[in-house]
Coordinates of C-alpha atoms in Angstrom, one line a residue:
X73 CA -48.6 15.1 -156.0
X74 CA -51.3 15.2 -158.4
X75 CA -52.3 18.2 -160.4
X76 CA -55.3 18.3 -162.6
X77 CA -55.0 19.5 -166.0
X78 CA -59.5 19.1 -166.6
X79 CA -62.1 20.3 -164.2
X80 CA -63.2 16.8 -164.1
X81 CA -60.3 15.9 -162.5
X82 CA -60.1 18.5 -160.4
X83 CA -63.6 17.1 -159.1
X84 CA -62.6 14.1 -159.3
X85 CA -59.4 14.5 -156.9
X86 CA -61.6 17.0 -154.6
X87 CA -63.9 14.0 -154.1
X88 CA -61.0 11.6 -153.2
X89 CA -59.5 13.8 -150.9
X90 CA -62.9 14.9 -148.9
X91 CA -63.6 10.8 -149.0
X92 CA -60.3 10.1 -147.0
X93 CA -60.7 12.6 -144.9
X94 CA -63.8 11.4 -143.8
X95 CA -62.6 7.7 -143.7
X96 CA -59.7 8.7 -141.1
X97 CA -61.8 10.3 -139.0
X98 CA -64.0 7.6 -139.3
X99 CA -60.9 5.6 -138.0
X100 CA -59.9 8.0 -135.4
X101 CA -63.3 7.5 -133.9
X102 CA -63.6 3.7 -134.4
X103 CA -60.0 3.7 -132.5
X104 CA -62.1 5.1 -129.5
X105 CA -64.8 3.1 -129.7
X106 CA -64.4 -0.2 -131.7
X107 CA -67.2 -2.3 -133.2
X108 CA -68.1 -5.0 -135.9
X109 CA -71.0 -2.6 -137.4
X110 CA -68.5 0.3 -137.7
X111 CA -65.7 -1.7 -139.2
X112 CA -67.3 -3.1 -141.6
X113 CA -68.4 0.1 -142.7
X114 CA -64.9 1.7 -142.7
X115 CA -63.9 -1.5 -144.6
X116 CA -66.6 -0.4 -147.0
X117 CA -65.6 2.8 -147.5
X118 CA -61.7 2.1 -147.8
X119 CA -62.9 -0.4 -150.9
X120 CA -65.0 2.1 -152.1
X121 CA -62.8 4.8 -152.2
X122 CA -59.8 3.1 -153.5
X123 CA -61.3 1.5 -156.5
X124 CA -63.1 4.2 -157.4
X125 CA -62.3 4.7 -161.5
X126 CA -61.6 8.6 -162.2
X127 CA -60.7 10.4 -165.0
X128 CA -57.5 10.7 -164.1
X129 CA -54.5 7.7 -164.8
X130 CA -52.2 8.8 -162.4
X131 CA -54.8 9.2 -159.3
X132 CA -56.3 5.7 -160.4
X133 CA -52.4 4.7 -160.2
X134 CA -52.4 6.4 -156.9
X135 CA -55.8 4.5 -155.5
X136 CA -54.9 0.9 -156.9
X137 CA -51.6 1.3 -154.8
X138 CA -53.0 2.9 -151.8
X139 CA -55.4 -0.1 -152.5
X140 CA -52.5 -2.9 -152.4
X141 CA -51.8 -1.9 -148.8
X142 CA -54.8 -1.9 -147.1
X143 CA -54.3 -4.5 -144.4
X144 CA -51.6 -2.3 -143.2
X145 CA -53.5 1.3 -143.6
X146 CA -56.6 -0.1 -141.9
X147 CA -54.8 -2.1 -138.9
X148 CA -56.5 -0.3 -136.6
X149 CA -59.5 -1.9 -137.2
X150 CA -57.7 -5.6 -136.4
X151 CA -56.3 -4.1 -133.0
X152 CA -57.8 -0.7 -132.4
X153 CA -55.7 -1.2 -128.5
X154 CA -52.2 -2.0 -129.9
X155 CA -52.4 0.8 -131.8
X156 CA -54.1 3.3 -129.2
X157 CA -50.9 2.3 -126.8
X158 CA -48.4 3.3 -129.9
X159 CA -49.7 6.2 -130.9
X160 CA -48.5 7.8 -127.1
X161 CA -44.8 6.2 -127.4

């Protein structure tokens, strides 16, 4: 967990988090619905959002690392199907 000591942190983090949010249910939707224009501009926004520079050490820590695992957080875009059936198991 990440607590801000600076309001510019606090902005910072608040930006993150309403970023992510809006990447998974950009992901939710493109699970529904799959399509080249769409995933490349979830792909987009994953990179954008996780090497995004803040003011912070620890939530850049926390982005490069979210970062490093990115073929496995964004998966769904490589087989929206497979992981439509899992999701109901």
């Amino acid at each position: 967990k990440i607590i801000p000591f600076t309001d510019q942190v606090k902005k910072d983090l608040d930006t993150v988090k309403d970023q992510v949010w809006l990447l998974y249910e950009g992901l939710k939707k493109y699970k529904e619905n799959p399509n080249s224009k769409d995933k490349k501009r979830l792909e987009d926004m994953f990179n954008q959002i996780f090497t995004t520079k803040t003011f912070s050490a620890t939530l850049n820590a926390a982005l490069k690392r979210i970062y490093n695992n990115k073929s496995e957080l964004l998966l769904v875009l490589d087989c929206p199907d497979i992981c439509r059936r899992e999701s109901f198991t």
